Coordinates of C-alpha atoms in Angstrom, one line a residue:
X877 CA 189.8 149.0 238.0
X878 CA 185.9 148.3 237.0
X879 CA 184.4 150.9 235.2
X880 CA 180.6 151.1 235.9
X881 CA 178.1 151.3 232.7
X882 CA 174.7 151.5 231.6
X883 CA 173.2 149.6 228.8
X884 CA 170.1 151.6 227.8
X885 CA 167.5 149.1 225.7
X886 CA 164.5 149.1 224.2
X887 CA 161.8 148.4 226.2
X888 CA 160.9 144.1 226.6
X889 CA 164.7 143.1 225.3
X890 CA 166.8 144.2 228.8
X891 CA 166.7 140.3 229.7
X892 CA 168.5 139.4 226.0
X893 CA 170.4 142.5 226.4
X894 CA 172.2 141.6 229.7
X895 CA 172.8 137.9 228.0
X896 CA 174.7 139.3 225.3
X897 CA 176.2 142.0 227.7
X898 CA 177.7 138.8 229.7
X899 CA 179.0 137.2 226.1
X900 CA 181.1 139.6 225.8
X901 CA 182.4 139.7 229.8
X902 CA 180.7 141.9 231.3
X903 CA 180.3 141.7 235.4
X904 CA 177.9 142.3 238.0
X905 CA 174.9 142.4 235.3
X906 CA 171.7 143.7 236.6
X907 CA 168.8 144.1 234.1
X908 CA 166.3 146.8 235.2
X909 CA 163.2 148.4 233.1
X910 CA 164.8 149.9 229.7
X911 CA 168.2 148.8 230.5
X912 CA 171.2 147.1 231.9
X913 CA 173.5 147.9 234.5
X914 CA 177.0 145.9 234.4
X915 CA 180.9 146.4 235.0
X916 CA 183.8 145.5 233.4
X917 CA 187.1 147.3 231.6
X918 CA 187.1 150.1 229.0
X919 CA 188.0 147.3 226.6
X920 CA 184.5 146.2 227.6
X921 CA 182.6 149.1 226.9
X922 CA 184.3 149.4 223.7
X923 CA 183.0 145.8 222.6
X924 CA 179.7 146.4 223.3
X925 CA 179.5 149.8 221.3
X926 CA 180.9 147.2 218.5
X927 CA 179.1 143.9 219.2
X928 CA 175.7 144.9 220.8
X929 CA 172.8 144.8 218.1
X930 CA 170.2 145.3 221.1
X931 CA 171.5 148.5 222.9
X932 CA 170.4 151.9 222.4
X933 CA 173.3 153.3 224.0
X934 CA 176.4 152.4 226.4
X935 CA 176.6 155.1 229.0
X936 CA 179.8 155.1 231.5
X937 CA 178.7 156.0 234.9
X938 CA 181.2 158.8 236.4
X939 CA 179.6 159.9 239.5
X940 CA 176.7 159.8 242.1
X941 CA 175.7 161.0 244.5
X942 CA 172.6 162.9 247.0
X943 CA 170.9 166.4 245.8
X944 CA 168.3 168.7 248.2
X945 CA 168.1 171.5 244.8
X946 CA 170.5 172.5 242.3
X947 CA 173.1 174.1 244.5
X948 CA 174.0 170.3 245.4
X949 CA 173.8 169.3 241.6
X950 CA 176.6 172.2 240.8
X951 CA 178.5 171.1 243.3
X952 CA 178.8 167.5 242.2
X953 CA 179.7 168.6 238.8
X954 CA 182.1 170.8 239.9
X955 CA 184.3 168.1 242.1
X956 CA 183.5 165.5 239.4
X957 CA 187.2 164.9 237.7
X958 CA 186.2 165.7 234.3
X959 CA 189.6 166.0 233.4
X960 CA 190.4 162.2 233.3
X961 CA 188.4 161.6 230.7
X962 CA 188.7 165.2 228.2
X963 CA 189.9 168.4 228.3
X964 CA 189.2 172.3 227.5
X965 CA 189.5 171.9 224.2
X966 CA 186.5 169.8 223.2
X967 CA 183.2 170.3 223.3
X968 CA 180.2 169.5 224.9
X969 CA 176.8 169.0 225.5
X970 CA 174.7 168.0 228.5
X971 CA 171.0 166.7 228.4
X972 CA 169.3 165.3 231.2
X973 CA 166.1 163.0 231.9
X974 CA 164.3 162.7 235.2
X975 CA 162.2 160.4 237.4
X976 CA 160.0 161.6 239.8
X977 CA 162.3 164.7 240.5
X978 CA 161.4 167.3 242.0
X979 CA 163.2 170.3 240.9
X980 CA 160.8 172.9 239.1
X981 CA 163.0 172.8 236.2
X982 CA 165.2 169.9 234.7
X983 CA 166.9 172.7 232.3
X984 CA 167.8 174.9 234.7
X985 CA 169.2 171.4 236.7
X986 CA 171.5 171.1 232.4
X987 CA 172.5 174.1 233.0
X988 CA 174.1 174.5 236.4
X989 CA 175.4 170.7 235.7
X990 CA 177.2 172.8 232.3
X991 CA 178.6 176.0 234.4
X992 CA 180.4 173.2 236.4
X993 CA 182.0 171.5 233.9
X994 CA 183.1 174.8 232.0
X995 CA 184.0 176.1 235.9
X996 CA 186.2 173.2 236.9
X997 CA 188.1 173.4 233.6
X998 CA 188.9 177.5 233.7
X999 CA 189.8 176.9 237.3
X1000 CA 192.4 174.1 236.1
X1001 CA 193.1 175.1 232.5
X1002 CA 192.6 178.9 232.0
X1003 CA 190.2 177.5 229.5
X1004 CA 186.4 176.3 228.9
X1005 CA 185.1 173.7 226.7
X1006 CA 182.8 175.1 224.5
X1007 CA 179.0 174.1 224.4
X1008 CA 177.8 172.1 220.9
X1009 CA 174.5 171.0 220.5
X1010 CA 174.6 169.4 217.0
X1011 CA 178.0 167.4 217.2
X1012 CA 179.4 167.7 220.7
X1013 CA 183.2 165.6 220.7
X1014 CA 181.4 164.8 224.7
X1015 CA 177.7 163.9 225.9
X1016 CA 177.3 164.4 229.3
X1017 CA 174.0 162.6 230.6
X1018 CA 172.7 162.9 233.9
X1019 CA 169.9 160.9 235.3
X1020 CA 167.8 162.6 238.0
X1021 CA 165.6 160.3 240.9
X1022 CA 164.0 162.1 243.6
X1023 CA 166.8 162.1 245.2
X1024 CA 169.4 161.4 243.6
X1025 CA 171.6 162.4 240.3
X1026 CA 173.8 160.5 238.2
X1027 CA 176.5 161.7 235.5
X1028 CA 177.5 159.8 232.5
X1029 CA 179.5 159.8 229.5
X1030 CA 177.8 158.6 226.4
X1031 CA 180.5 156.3 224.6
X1032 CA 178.2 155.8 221.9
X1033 CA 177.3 159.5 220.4
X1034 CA 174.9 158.8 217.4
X1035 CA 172.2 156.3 219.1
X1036 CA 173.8 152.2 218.5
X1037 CA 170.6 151.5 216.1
X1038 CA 172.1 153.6 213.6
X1039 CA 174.3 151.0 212.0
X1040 CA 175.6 153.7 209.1
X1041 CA 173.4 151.9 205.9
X1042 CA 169.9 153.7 206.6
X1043 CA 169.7 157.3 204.7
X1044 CA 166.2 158.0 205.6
X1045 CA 163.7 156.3 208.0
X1046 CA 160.4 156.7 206.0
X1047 CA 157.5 156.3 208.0
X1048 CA 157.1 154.5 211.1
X1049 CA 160.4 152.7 210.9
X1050 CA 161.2 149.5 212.8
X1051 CA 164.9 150.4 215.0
X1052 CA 167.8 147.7 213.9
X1053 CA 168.1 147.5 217.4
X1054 CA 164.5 146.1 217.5
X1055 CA 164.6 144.6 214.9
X1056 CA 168.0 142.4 216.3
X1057 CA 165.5 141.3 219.1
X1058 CA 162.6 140.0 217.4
X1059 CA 164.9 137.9 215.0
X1060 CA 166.6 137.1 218.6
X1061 CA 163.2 136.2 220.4
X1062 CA 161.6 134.3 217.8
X1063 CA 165.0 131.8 218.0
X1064 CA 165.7 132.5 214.1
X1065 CA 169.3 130.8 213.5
X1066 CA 170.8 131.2 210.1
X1067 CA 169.9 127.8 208.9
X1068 CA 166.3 128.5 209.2
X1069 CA 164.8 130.8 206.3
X1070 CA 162.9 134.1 206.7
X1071 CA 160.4 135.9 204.6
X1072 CA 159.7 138.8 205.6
X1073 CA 155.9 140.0 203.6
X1074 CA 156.0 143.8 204.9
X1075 CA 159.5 144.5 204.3
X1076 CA 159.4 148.5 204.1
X1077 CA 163.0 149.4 204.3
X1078 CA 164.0 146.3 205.1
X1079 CA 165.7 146.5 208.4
X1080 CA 164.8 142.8 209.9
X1081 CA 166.2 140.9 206.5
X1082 CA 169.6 143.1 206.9
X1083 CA 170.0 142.7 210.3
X1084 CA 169.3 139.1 209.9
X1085 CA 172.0 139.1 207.4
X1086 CA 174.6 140.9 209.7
X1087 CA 174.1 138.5 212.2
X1088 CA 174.6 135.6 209.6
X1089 CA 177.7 136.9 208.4
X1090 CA 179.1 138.1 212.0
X1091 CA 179.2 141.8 210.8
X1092 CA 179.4 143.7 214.1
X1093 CA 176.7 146.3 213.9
X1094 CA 179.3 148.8 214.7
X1095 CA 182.1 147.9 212.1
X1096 CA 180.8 150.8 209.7
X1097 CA 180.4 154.0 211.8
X1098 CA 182.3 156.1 214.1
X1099 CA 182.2 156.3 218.3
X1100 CA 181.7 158.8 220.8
X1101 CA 184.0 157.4 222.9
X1102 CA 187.0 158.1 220.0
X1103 CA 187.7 160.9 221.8
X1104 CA 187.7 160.0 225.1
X1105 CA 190.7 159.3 227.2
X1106 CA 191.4 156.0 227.8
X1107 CA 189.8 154.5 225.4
X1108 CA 190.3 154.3 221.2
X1109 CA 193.7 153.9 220.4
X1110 CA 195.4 151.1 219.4
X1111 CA 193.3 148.5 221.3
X1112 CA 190.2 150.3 219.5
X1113 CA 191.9 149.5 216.4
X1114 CA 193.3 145.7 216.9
X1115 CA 189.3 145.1 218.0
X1116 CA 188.2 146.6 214.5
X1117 CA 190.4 144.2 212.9
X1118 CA 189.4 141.2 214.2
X1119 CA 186.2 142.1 213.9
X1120 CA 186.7 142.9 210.4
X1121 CA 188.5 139.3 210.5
X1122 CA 185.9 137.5 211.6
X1123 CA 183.1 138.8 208.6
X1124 CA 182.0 135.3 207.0
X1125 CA 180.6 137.1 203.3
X1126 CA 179.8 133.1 202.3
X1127 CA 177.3 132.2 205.2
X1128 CA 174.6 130.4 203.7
X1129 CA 171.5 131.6 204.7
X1130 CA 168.0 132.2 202.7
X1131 CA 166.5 135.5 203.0
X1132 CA 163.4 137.0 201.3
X1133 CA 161.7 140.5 201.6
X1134 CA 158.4 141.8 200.0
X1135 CA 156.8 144.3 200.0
X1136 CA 153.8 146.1 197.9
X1137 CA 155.2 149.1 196.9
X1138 CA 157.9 148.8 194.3
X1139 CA 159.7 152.3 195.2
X1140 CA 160.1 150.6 198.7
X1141 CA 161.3 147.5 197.8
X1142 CA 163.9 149.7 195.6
X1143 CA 164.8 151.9 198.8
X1144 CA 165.3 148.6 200.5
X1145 CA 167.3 147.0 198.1
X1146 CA 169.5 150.3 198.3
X1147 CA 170.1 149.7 201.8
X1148 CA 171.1 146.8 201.9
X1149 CA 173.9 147.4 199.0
X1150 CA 174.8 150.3 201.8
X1151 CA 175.1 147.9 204.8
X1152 CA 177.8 145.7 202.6
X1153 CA 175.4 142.5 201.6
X1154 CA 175.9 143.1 197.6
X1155 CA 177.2 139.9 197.5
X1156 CA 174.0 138.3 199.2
X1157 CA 172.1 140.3 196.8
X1158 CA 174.3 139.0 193.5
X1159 CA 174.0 135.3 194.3
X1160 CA 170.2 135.1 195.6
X1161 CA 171.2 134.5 199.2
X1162 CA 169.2 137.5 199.9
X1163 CA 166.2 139.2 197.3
X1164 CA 164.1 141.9 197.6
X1165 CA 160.9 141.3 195.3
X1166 CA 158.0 143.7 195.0
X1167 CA 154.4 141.7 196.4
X1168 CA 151.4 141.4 197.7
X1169 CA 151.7 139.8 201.4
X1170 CA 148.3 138.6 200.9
X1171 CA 149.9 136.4 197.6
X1172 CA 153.4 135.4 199.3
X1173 CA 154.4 132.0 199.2
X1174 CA 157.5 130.2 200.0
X1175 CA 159.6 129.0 196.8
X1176 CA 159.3 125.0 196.1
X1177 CA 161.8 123.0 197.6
X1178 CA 162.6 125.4 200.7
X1179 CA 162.2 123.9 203.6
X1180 CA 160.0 125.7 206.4
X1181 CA 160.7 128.2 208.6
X1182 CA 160.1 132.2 209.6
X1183 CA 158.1 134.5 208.9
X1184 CA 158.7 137.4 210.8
X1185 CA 157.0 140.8 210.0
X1186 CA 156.4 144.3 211.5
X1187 CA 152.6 144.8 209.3
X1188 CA 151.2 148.1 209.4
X1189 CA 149.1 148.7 212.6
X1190 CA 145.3 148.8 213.0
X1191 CA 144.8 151.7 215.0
X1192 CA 141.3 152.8 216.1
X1193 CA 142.3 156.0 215.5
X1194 CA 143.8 155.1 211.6
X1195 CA 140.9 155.8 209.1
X1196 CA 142.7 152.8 207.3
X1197 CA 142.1 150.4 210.3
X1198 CA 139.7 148.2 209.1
X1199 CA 141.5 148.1 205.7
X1200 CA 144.1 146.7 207.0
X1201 CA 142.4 144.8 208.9
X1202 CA 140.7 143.2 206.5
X1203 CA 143.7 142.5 204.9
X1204 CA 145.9 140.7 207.7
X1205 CA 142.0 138.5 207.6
X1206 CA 143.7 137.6 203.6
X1207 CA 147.2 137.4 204.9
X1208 CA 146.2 134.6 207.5
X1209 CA 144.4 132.6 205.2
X1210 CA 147.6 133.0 202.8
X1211 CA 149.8 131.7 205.9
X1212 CA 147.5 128.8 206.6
X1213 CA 147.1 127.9 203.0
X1214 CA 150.3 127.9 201.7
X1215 CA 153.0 127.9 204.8
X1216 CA 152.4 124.6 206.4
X1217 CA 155.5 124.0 209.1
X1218 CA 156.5 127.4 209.1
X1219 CA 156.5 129.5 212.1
X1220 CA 154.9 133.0 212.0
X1221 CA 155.5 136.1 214.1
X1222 CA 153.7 139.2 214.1
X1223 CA 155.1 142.4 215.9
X1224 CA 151.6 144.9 215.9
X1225 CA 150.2 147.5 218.8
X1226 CA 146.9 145.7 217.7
X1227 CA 146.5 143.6 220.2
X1228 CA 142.7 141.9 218.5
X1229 CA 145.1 140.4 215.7
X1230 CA 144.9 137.1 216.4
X1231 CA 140.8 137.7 216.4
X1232 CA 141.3 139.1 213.6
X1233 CA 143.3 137.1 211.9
X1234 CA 140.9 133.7 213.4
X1235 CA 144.4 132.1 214.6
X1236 CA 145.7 131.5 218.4
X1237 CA 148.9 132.4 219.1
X1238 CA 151.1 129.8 220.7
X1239 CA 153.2 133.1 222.0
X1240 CA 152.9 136.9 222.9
X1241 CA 155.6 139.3 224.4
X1242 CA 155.2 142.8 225.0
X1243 CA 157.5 145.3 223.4
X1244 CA 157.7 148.6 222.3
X1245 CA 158.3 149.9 219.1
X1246 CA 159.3 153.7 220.0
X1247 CA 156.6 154.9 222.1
X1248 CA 153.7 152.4 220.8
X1249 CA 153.3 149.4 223.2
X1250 CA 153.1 146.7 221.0
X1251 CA 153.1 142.4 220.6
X1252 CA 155.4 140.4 219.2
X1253 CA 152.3 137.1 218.3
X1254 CA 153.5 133.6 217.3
X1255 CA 151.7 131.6 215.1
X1256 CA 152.2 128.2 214.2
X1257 CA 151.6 127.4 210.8
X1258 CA 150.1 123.2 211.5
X1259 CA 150.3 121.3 208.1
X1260 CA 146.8 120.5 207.1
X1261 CA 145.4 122.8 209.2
X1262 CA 143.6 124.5 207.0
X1263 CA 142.1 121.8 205.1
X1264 CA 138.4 122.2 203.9
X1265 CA 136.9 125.2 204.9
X1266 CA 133.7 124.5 207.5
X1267 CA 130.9 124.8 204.5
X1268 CA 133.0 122.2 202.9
X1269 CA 133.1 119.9 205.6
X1270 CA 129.8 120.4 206.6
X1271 CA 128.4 119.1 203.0
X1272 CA 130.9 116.4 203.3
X1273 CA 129.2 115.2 206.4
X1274 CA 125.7 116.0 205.3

């Protein structure tokens, strides 16, 4: 029998999202605004906790159905069959989010869906699960319209961006999950290299390096849905090992972060020893190098290709603003002078960077990075574009 699931994505990748939902067999695909609905075997929703480097979480739909107020909402919870999927003994947590609902009170609607779950099971069991807010073993999720309400289970538990390698975010940090679909969007294949100027912690050259050497984003962390029945067990464990199989440490592939600060490029560098790519590091394949992005410059002999780079943001509202804007001004003449060939994208929530920068971009998509609405520019580096700046040329012609 199908199961019913919900991909939930970052905002601008659901169309990429529902492609690589359907790689890995998914049915009945339906993209809709932040995520993907599709169908398809518990086998399924295993892979794509594994295999998806663009979801945010796989949520298995287990019922739905019409509410009035919250007397209806209890009621559903309590004839929902809990049971097929875990028992008294573990515990739980239920959260809820809402569109256009009108109930006065969402928690209230958490907690009547809770005193039906622990209701059904002393009815059945003797027994209660007990409520956990930190670590639940179960996340129940419902999803509230205006008039209707939808449980779930989250198979995931920790959110699927956190691949296991990352100890500490810093500030502003770019999602793996986002960072997966700009290297995805901007049609970087392992043959092409990447320099990456603004590297911070450097989550787009390590996820470019996962997906060069086939490492599931998955393989190194631990599942919600481990404790679910029906699913783990020994299919779980024959899919970790061909996973694990089908690693490929010796992919060639050129990659090369920067950044300014050398206590970040250390941090980085950490990272990506945590997220397995030591060997990348040892033989050059990948290098973290502390820089100026307004002084980058491919090495001699590569051949062109990417850069793709999540620079700091020029907020109004930033007393740094025109700083930094000032300095993307030096990092474009850097791209133009030096990186003829090469392809450049920009993810910023400025959206005067190409102004600013005094280059058209051939490309712009909307994303958003967390809550920030943001553009993901492309820039196309033309050899001998930059060729005599206009005073020159206009003594040459004078």
């Amino acid at each position: 029998m199908a199961l019913s699931y919900y991909a939930v994505s970052p905002y601008g990748l659901e169309t990429l999202l529902a492609d690589e939902l359907h790689r890995l067999g998914a049915q009945r695909i339906h993209p809709q605004k932040g995520g993907v609905l599709f169908e398809g075997d518990a086998a399924l929703g295993m892979a794509a906790c594994l295999h998806s480097r663009l979801a945010s979480r796989i949520l298995l739909r287990v019922a739905h159905g019409k509410y009035w107020d919250s007397r209806d909402i209890y009621k559903m919870a309590l004839e929902t069959p809990w049971e097929k999927w875990f028992g008294p003994d573990h515990t739980i947590r239920v959260s809820a989010n809402a569109q256009r609902c009108p109930l006065e009170s969402i928690d209230f609607a958490v907690l009547r869906i809770k005193d039906a779950v622990c209701d059904r099971f002393r009815e059945m069991a003797g027994r209660r699960p007990s409520v956990e807010r930190h670590s639940p073993d179960v996340r129940i999720a419902a999803f509230l319209t205006y008039d209707t309400v939808t449980f779930y289970l989250d198979l995931a538990g920790e959110a699927l961006f956190k691949r296991g390698w990352r100890l500490t975010h810093g500030e502003a940090p770019l999602k793996e999950n986002l960072a997966a679909g700009l290297l995805m969007l901007s049609g970087w294949t392992p043959e092409k290299p990447l320099i990456d100027p603004f590297c911070g912690s450097g989550t787009i050259a390590i996820e470019a390096a996962h997906m060069a050497m086939n490492v599931p984003p998955g393989l190194n962390r631990r599942f919600a849905f481990e404790k679910l029945t029906g699913f783990g067990g020994d299919l779980w464990d024959e899919m970790l090992e061909d996973a694990r199989a089908g690693v490929n440490r010796h992919a060639k592939v050129t990659l090369r972060a920067s950044d300014i600060s050398s206590l970040v490029v250390e941090k980085a560098e950490e990272n990506a020893r945590r997220a397995g790519l030591e060997a990348l590091l040892a033989d050059g394949r990948l290098t973290f190098t502390q820089g100026d992005a307004r002084e980058a410059a491919p090495e001699e002999g590569l051949a062109p290709g990417l850069v793709i780079a999540n620079p700091p943001y020029g907020e109004q509202s930033n007393p740094k603003s025109a700083s930094i804007r000032s300095m993307m001004k030096d990092v474009a003449d850097r791209l133009k002078a030096v990186f003829p060939g090469w392809t450049a994208w920009l993810l910023t929530s400025d959206r005067e960077l190409p102004r600013q920068m005094r280059l058209k971009e051939s490309r712009k998509i909307v994303l958003f990075n967390g809550p920030l609405e943001c553009r993901f520019f492309r820039f196309d580096m033309v050899a001998g574009s930059n060729r005599g700046k206009p005073a020159d040329k206009a003594r040459a012609e004078g």
